[in-house]
Structures are given as C-alpha cells and as structure tokens.
PDB file of C-alpha atoms in Angstrom:
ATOM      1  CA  UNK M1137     -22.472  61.841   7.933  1.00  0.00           C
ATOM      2  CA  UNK M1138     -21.388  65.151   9.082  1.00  0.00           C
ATOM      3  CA  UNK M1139     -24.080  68.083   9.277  1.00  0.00           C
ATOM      4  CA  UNK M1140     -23.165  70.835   6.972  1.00  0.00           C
ATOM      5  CA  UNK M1141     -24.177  74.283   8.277  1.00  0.00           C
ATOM      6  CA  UNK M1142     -24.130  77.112   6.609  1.00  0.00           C
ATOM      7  CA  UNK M1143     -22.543  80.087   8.111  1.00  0.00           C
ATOM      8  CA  UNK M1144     -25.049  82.809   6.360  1.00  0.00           C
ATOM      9  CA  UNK M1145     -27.572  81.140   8.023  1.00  0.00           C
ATOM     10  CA  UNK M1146     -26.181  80.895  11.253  1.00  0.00           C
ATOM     11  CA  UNK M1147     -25.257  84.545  11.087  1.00  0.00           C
ATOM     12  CA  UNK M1148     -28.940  85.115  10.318  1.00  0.00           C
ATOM     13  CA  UNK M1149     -29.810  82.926  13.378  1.00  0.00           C
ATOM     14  CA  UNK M1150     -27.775  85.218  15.984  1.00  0.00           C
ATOM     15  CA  UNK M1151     -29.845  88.335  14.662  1.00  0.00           C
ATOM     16  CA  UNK M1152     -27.766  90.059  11.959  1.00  0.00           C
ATOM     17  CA  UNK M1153     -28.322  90.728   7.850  1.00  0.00           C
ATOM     18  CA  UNK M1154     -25.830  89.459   5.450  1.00  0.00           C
ATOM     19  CA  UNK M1155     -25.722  92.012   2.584  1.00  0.00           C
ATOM     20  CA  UNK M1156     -24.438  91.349  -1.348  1.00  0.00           C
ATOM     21  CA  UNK M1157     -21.603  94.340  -1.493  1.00  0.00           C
ATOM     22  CA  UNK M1158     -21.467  94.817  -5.701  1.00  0.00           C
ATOM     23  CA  UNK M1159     -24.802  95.406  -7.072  1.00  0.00           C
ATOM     24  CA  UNK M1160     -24.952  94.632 -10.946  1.00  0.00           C
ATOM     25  CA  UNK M1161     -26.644  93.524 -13.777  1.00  0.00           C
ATOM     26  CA  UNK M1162     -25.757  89.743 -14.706  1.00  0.00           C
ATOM     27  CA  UNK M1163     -26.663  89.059 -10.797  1.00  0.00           C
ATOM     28  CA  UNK M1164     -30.534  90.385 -11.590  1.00  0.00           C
ATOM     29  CA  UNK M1165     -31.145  89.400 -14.924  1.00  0.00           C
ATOM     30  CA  UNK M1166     -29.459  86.036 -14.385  1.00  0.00           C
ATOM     31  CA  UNK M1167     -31.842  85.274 -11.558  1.00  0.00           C
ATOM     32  CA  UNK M1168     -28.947  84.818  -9.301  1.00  0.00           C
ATOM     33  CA  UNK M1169     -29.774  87.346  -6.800  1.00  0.00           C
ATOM     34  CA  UNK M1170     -33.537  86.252  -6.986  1.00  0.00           C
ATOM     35  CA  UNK M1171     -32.248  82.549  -5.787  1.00  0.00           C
ATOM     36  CA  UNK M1172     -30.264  84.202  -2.795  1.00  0.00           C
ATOM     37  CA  UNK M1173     -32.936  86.387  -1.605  1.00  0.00           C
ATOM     38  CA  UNK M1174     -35.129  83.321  -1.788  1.00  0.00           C
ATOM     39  CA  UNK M1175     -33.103  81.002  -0.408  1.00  0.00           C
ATOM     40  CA  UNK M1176     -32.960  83.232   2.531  1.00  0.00           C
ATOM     41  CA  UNK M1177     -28.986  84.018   1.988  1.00  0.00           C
ATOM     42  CA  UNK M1178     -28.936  87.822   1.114  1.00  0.00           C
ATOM     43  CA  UNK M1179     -31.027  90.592   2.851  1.00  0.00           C
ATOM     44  CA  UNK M1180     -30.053  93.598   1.461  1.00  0.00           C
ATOM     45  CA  UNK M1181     -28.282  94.980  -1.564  1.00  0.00           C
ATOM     46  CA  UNK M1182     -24.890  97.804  -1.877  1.00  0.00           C
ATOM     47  CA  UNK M1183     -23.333  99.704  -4.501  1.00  0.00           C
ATOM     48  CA  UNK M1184     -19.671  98.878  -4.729  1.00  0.00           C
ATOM     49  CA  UNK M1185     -17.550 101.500  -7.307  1.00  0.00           C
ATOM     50  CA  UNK M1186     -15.049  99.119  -8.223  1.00  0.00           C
ATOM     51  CA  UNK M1187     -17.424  95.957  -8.700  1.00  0.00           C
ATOM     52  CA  UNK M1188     -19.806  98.045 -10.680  1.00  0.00           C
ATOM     53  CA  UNK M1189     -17.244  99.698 -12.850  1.00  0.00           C
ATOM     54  CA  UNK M1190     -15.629  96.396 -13.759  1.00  0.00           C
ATOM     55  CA  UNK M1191     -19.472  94.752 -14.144  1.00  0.00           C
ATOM     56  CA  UNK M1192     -19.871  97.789 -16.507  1.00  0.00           C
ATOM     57  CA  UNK M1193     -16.677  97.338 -18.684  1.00  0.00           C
ATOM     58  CA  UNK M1194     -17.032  93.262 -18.918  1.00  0.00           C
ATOM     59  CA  UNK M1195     -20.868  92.717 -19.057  1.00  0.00           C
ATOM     60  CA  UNK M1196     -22.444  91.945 -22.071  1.00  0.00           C
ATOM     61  CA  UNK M1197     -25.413  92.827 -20.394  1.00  0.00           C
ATOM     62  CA  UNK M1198     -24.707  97.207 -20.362  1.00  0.00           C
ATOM     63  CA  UNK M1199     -23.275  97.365 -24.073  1.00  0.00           C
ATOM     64  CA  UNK M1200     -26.750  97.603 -25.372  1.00  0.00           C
ATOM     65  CA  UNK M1201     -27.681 100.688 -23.676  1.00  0.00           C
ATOM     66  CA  UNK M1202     -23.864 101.943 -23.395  1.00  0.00           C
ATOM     67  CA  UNK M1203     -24.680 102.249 -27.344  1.00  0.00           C
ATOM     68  CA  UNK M1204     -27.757 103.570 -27.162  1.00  0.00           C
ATOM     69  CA  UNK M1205     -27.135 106.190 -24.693  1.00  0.00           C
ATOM     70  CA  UNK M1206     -24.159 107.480 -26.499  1.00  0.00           C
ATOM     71  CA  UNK M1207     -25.977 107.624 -29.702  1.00  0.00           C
ATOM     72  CA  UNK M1208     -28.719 109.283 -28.268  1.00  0.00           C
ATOM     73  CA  UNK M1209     -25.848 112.257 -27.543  1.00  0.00           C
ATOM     74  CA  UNK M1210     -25.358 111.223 -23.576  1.00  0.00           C
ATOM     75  CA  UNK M1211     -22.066 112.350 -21.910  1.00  0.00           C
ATOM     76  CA  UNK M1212     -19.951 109.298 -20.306  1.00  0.00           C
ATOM     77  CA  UNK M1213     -21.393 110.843 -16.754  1.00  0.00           C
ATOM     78  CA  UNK M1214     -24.745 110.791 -17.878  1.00  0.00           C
ATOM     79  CA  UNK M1215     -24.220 107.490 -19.149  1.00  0.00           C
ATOM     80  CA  UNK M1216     -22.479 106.077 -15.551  1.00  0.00           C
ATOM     81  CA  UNK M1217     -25.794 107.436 -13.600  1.00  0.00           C
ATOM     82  CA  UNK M1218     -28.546 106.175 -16.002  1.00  0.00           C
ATOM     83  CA  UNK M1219     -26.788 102.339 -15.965  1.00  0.00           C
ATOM     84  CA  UNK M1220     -26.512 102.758 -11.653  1.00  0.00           C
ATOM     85  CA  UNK M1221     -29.950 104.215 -11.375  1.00  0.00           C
ATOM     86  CA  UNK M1222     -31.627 100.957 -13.721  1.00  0.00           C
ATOM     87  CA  UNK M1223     -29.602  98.537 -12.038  1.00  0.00           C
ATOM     88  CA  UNK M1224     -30.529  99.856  -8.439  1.00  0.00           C
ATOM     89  CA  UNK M1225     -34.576 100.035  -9.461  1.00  0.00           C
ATOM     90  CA  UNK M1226     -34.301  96.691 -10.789  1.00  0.00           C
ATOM     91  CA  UNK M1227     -32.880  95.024  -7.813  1.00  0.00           C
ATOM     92  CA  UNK M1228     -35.290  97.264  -5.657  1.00  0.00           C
ATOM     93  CA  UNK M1229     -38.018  95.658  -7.559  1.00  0.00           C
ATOM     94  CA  UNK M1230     -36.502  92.055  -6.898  1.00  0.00           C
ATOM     95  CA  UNK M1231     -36.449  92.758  -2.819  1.00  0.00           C
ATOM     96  CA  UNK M1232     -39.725  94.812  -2.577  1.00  0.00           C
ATOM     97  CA  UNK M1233     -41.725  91.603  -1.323  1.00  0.00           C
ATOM     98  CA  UNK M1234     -38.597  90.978   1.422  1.00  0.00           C
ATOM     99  CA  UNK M1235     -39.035  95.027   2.564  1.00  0.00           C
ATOM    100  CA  UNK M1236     -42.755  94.329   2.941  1.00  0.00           C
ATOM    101  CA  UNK M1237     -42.707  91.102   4.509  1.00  0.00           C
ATOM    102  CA  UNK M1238     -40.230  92.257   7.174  1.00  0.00           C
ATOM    103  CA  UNK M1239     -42.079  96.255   7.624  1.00  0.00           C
ATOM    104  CA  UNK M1240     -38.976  97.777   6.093  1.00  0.00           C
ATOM    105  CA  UNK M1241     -36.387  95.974   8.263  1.00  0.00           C
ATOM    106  CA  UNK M1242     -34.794  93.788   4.941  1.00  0.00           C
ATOM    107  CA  UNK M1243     -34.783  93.858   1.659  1.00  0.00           C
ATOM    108  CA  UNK M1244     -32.777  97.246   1.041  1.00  0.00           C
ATOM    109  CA  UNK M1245     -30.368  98.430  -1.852  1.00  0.00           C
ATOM    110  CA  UNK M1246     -28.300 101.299  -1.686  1.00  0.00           C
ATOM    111  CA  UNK M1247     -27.189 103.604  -4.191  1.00  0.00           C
ATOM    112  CA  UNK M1248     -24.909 106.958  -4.026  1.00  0.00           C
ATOM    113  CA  UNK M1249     -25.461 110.373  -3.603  1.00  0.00           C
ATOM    114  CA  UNK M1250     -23.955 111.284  -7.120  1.00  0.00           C
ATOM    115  CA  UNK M1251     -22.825 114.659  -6.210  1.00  0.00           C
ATOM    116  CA  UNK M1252     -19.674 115.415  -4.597  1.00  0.00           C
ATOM    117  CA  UNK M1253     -20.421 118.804  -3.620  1.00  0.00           C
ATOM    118  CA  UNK M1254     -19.712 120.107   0.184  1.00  0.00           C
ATOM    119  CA  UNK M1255     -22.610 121.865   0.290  1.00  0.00           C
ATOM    120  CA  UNK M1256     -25.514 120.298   1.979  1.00  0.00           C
ATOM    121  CA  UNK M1257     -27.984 121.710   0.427  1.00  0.00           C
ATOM    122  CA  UNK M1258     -26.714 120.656  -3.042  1.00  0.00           C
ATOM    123  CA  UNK M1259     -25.657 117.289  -1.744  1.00  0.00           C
ATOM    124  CA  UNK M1260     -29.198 116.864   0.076  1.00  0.00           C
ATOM    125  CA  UNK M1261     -31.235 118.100  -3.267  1.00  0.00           C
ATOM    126  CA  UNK M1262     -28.930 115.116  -5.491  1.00  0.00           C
ATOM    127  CA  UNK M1263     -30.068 112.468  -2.816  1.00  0.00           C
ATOM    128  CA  UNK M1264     -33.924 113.850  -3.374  1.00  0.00           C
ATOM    129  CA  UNK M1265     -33.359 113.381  -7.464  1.00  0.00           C
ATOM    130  CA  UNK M1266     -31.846 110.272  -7.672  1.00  0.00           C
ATOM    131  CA  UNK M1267     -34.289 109.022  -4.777  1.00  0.00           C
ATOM    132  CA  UNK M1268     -37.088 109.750  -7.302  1.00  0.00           C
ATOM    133  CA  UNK M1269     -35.167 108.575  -9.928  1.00  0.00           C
ATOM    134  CA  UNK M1270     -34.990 104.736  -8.142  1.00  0.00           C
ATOM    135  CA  UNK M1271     -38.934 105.278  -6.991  1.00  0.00           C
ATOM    136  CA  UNK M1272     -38.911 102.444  -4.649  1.00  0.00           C
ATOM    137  CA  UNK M1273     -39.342 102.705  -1.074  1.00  0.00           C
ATOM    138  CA  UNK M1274     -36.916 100.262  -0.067  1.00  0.00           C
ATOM    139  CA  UNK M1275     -33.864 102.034  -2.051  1.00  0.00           C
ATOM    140  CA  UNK M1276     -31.512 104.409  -0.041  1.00  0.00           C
ATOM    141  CA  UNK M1277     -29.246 106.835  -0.814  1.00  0.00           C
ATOM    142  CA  UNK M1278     -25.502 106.674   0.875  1.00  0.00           C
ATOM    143  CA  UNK M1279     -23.991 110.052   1.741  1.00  0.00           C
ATOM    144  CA  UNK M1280     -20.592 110.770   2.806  1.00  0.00           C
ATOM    145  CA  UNK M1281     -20.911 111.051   7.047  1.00  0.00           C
ATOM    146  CA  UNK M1282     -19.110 114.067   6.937  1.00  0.00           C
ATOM    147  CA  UNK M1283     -20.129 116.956   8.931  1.00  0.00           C
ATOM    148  CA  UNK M1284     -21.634 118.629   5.791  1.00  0.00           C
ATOM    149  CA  UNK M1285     -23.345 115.364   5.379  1.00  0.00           C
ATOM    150  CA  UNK M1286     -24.752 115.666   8.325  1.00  0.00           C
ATOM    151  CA  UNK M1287     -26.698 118.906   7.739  1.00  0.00           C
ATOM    152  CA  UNK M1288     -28.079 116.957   4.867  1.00  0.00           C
ATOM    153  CA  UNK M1289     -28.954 113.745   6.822  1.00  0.00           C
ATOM    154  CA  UNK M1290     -30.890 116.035   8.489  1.00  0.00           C
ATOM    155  CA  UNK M1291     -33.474 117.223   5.349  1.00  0.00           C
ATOM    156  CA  UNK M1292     -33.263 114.183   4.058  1.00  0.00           C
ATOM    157  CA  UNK M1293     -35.243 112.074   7.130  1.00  0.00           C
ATOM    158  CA  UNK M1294     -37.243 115.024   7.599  1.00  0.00           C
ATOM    159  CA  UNK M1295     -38.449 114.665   3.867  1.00  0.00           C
ATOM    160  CA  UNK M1296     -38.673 110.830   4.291  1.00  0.00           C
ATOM    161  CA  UNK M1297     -35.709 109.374   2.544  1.00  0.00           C
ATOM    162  CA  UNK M1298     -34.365 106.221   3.270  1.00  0.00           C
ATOM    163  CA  UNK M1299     -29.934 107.544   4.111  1.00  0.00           C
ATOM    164  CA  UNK M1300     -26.887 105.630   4.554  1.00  0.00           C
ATOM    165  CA  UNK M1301     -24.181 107.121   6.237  1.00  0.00           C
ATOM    166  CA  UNK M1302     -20.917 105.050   6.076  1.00  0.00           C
ATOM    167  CA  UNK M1303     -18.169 104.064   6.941  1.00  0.00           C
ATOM    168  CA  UNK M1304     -17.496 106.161  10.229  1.00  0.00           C
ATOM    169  CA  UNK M1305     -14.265 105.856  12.874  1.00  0.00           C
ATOM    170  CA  UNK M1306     -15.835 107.206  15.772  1.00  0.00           C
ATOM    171  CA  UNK M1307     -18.163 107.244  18.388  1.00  0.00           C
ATOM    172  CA  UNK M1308     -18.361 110.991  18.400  1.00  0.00           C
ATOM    173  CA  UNK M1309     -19.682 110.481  14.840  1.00  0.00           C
ATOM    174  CA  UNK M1310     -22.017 108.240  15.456  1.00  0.00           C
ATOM    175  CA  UNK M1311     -23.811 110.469  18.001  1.00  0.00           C
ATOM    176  CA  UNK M1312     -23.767 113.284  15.890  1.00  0.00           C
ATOM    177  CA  UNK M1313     -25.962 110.949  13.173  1.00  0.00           C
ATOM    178  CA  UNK M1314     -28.369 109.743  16.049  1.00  0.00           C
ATOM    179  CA  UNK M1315     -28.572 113.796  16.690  1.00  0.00           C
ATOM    180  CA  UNK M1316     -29.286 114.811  13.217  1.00  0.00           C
ATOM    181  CA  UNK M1317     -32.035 111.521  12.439  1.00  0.00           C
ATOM    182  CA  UNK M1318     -33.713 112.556  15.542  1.00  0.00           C
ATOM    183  CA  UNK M1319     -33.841 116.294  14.453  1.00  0.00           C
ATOM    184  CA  UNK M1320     -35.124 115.059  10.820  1.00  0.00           C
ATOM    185  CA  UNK M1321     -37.658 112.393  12.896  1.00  0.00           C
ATOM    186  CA  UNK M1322     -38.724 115.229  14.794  1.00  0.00           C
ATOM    187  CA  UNK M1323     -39.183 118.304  11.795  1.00  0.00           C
ATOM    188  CA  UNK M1324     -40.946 115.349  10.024  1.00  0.00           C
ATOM    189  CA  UNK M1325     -43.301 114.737  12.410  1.00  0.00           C
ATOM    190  CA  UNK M1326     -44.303 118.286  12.761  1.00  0.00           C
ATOM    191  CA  UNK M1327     -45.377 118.419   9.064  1.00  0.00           C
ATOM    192  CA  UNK M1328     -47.765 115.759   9.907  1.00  0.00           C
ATOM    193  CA  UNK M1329     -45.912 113.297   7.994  1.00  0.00           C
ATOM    194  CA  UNK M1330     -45.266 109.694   8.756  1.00  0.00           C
ATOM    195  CA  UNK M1331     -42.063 108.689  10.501  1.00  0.00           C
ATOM    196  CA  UNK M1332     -42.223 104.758  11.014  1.00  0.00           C
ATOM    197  CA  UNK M1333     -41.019 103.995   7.197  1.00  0.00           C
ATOM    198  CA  UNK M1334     -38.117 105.973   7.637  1.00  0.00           C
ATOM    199  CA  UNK M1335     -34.607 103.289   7.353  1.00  0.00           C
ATOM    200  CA  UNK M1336     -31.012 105.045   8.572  1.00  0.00           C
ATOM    201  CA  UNK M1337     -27.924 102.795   8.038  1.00  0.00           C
ATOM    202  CA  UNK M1338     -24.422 103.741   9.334  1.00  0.00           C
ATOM    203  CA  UNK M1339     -21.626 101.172  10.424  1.00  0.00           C
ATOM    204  CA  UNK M1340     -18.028 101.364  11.856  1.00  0.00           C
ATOM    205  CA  UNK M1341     -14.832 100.326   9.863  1.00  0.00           C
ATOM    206  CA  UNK M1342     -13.700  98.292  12.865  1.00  0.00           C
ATOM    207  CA  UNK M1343     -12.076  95.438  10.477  1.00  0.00           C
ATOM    208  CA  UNK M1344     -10.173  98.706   9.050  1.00  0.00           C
ATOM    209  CA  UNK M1345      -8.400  99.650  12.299  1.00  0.00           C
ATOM    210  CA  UNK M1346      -8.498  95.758  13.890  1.00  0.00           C
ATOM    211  CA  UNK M1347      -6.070  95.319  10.574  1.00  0.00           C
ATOM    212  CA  UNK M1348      -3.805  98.439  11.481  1.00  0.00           C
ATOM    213  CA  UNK M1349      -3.999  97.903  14.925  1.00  0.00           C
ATOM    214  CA  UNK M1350      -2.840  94.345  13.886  1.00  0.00           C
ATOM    215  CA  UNK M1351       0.104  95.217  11.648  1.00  0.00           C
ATOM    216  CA  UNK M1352       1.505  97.728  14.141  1.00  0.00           C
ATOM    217  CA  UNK M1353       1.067  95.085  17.112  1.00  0.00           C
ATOM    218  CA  UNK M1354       2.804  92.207  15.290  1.00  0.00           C
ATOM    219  CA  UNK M1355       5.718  94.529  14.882  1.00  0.00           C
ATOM    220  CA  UNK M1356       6.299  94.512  18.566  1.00  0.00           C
ATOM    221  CA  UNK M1357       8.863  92.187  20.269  1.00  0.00           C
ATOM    222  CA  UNK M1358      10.964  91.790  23.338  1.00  0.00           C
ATOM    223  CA  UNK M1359       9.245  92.106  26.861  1.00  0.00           C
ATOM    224  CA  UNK M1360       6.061  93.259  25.151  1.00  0.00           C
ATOM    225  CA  UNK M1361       6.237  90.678  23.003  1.00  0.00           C
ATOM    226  CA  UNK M1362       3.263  88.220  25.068  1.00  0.00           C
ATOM    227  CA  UNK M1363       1.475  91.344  25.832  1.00  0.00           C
ATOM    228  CA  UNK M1364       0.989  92.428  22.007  1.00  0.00           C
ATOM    229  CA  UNK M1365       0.247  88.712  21.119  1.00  0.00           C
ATOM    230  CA  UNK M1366      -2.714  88.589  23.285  1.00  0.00           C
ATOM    231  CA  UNK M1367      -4.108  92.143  22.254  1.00  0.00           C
ATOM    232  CA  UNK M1368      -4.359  90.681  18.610  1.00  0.00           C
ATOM    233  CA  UNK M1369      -7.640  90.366  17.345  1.00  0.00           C
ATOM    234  CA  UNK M1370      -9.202  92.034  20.261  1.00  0.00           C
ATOM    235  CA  UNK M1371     -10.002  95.925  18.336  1.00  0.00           C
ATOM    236  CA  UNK M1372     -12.293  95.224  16.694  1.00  0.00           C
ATOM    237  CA  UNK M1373     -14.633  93.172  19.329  1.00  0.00           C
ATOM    238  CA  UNK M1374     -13.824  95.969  22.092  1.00  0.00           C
ATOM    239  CA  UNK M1375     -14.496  98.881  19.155  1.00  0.00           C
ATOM    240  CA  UNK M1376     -17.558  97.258  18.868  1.00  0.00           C
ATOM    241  CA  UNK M1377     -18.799  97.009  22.691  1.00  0.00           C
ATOM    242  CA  UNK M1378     -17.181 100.506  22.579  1.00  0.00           C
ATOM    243  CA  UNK M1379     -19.654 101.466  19.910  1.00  0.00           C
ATOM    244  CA  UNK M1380     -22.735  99.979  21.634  1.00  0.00           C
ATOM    245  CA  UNK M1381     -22.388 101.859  24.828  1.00  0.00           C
ATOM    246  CA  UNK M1382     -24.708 104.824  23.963  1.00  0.00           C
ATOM    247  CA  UNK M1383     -27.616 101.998  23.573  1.00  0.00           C
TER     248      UNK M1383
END
C-alpha cells in the first residue's frame, strides 16, 4: 500500500509553523483545536475579521453572552471586543504548554490592536490594554506596519509585548521593523528588563503580488509569449530570496 504523508507535517519537517488563520469559539470548546495542537498539526493561532464575524453571527456558542452583555447595557463595540478578548485568552490557555515547551518559539495567538487611531501613542497604549486584557504571555497584539505603527512597535518591545506587524510589500519595510525592534530591544534592556521573551512576527504578501504578477503575465502574447510563460510562478519564490537578503 501506498504511504500517505501528510503535508503539515512535512512542512513542519523543512523548518516552518503552520498556523490556524480564524480563531473562534466552537474550535476551543469543541476540543478541535486541542486535537490539532496535539497531534502536532497547528503551531500557532490568528485572528481573521471575516471568520470571526461569521463564527460570531452563526455560533450557538456567543449567543449566551451576546445576551448577557447587551442586557448588562454593553454597546455592540463593547460587545465585539469582550467576545475577541475571551476567545483569544482561551485559546492562549490551550497553547501555553506548546509556548513553554518550545521557549516561546510556538504556541502563539494573535489578536488586534482595536484602535484605529494614527497616533502611536494612542495606538501603542490600546495594544498595552488589550495585552493585559488577554494576560497570557504567549498572546500578541497585530498592529498595522504603517509608519505610525512603527513608532509604536517601538514602545511596545521596549515594554515587553509580544507585536505582529503584517502584511508588508517591501523590503524597505521590513528594515524599518528590524530598526524599530532593535531600538525597543535596546530601551528595554536599559531599564534592566528582560529581552529574551520578547516574540516579533511580520510576513510578506508575496502570494498577493505572485497572483497580480500572474494575471498581468498571462495577458501577454506574441513574441513574449514563451518569455511570460516561464516567468509564471516565479514572484513569489524570487520575492522571497529577495526578502532574505538582509539575513
């Protein structure tokens, strides 16, 4: 008979982390995601707006507290924050014993900045309140890697906050995060505070411009034709080598 392999676990084999996009409720109560994370399929955990806001309208699972909250006199916002906050410290709960078996390396969920300020102050002091909010060391907080976001990337490692910054498009950005963690590293370890539990998480959208690049490339015909042909496929791989160069 045929071997079946898995792919996850090949992936996982070649030295990279598959991670569940759509945190919700049914997947932690049901003792799904428990089974994945044993099973060694799933290493980290990220908050997905449209998954969560359909989880939210279709669960069973939220209509309990959806009541409650709104009796209790809770505005719809309020409401939206409380349900993302319980469902992020639950599944940080559920992967604690991955983030300490692996020193902090797996076993991360990820939860959004919930302001949409420009200011980086006021975006950096929403990331330290819903931080405390999740109280778990493995949770981190995504902020928008604009250059605003920056600033606050900035405060935030330097007060010891677990950040994601993503998606980004450029190398140019990328360096500018690997300026600002240092800095934060750095104003950290002046206090006297300890800088070795400290995650950062950004990633490129290369499958975003691979598919552009794609679309515009299968467009082209004539002489170019061959040429365009063999280019298919290839942005994202070279975006990626591309992207690896200041290693």
């Amino acid at each position: 008979m045929p071997i079946i392999v898995n792919p996850i676990q090949l992936l996982q084999e070649m030295g990279q982390s598959v991670w569940l996009d759509g945190l919700q409720r049914d997947l932690v109560r049901s003792g799904q995601l428990r089974r994945w994370v044993h099973d060694g399929l799933i290493s980290g955990v990220t908050y997905n707006a449209h998954v969560h806001c359909r989880a939210v309208c279709a669960q069973q699972a939220y209509a309990d507290d959806i009541r409650s909250l709104g009796a209790g006199g809770s505005s719809p916002e309020q409401i939206r924050l409380t349900l993302l906050v319980e469902d992020a410290r639950a599944a940080a709960e559920l992967m604690a014993p991955m983030y300490r078996r692996t020193s902090g390396l797996e076993g991360l969920v990820s939860l959004p900045c919930m302001t949409s300020s420009p200011d980086p102050e006021l975006v950096a002091a929403d990331a330290r309140m819903t931080w405390t909010s999740i109280n778990h060391p493995n949770a981190l907080i995504e902020v928008a890697p604009t250059p605003n976001g920056i600033l606050a990337l900035r405060q935030l490692v330097g007060a010891g906050i677990n950040v994601v910054m993503a998606p980004i498009f450029s190398v140019e950005r990328y360096r500018e995060i690997l300026d600002a963690c240092a800095s934060g590293l750095e104003d950290r370890k002046q206090s006297g505070a300890a800088i070795d539990a400290i995650a950062v998480i950004t990633s490129f959208a290369i499958n975003r411009i691979d598919n552009f690049i794609d679309s515009r490339l299968s467009q082209v015909h004539g002489r170019l034709e061959a040429l365009a042909q063999r280019w298919l496929n290839g942005t994202a791989s070279a975006l990626a080598r591309i992207a690896y160069q200041p290693f």
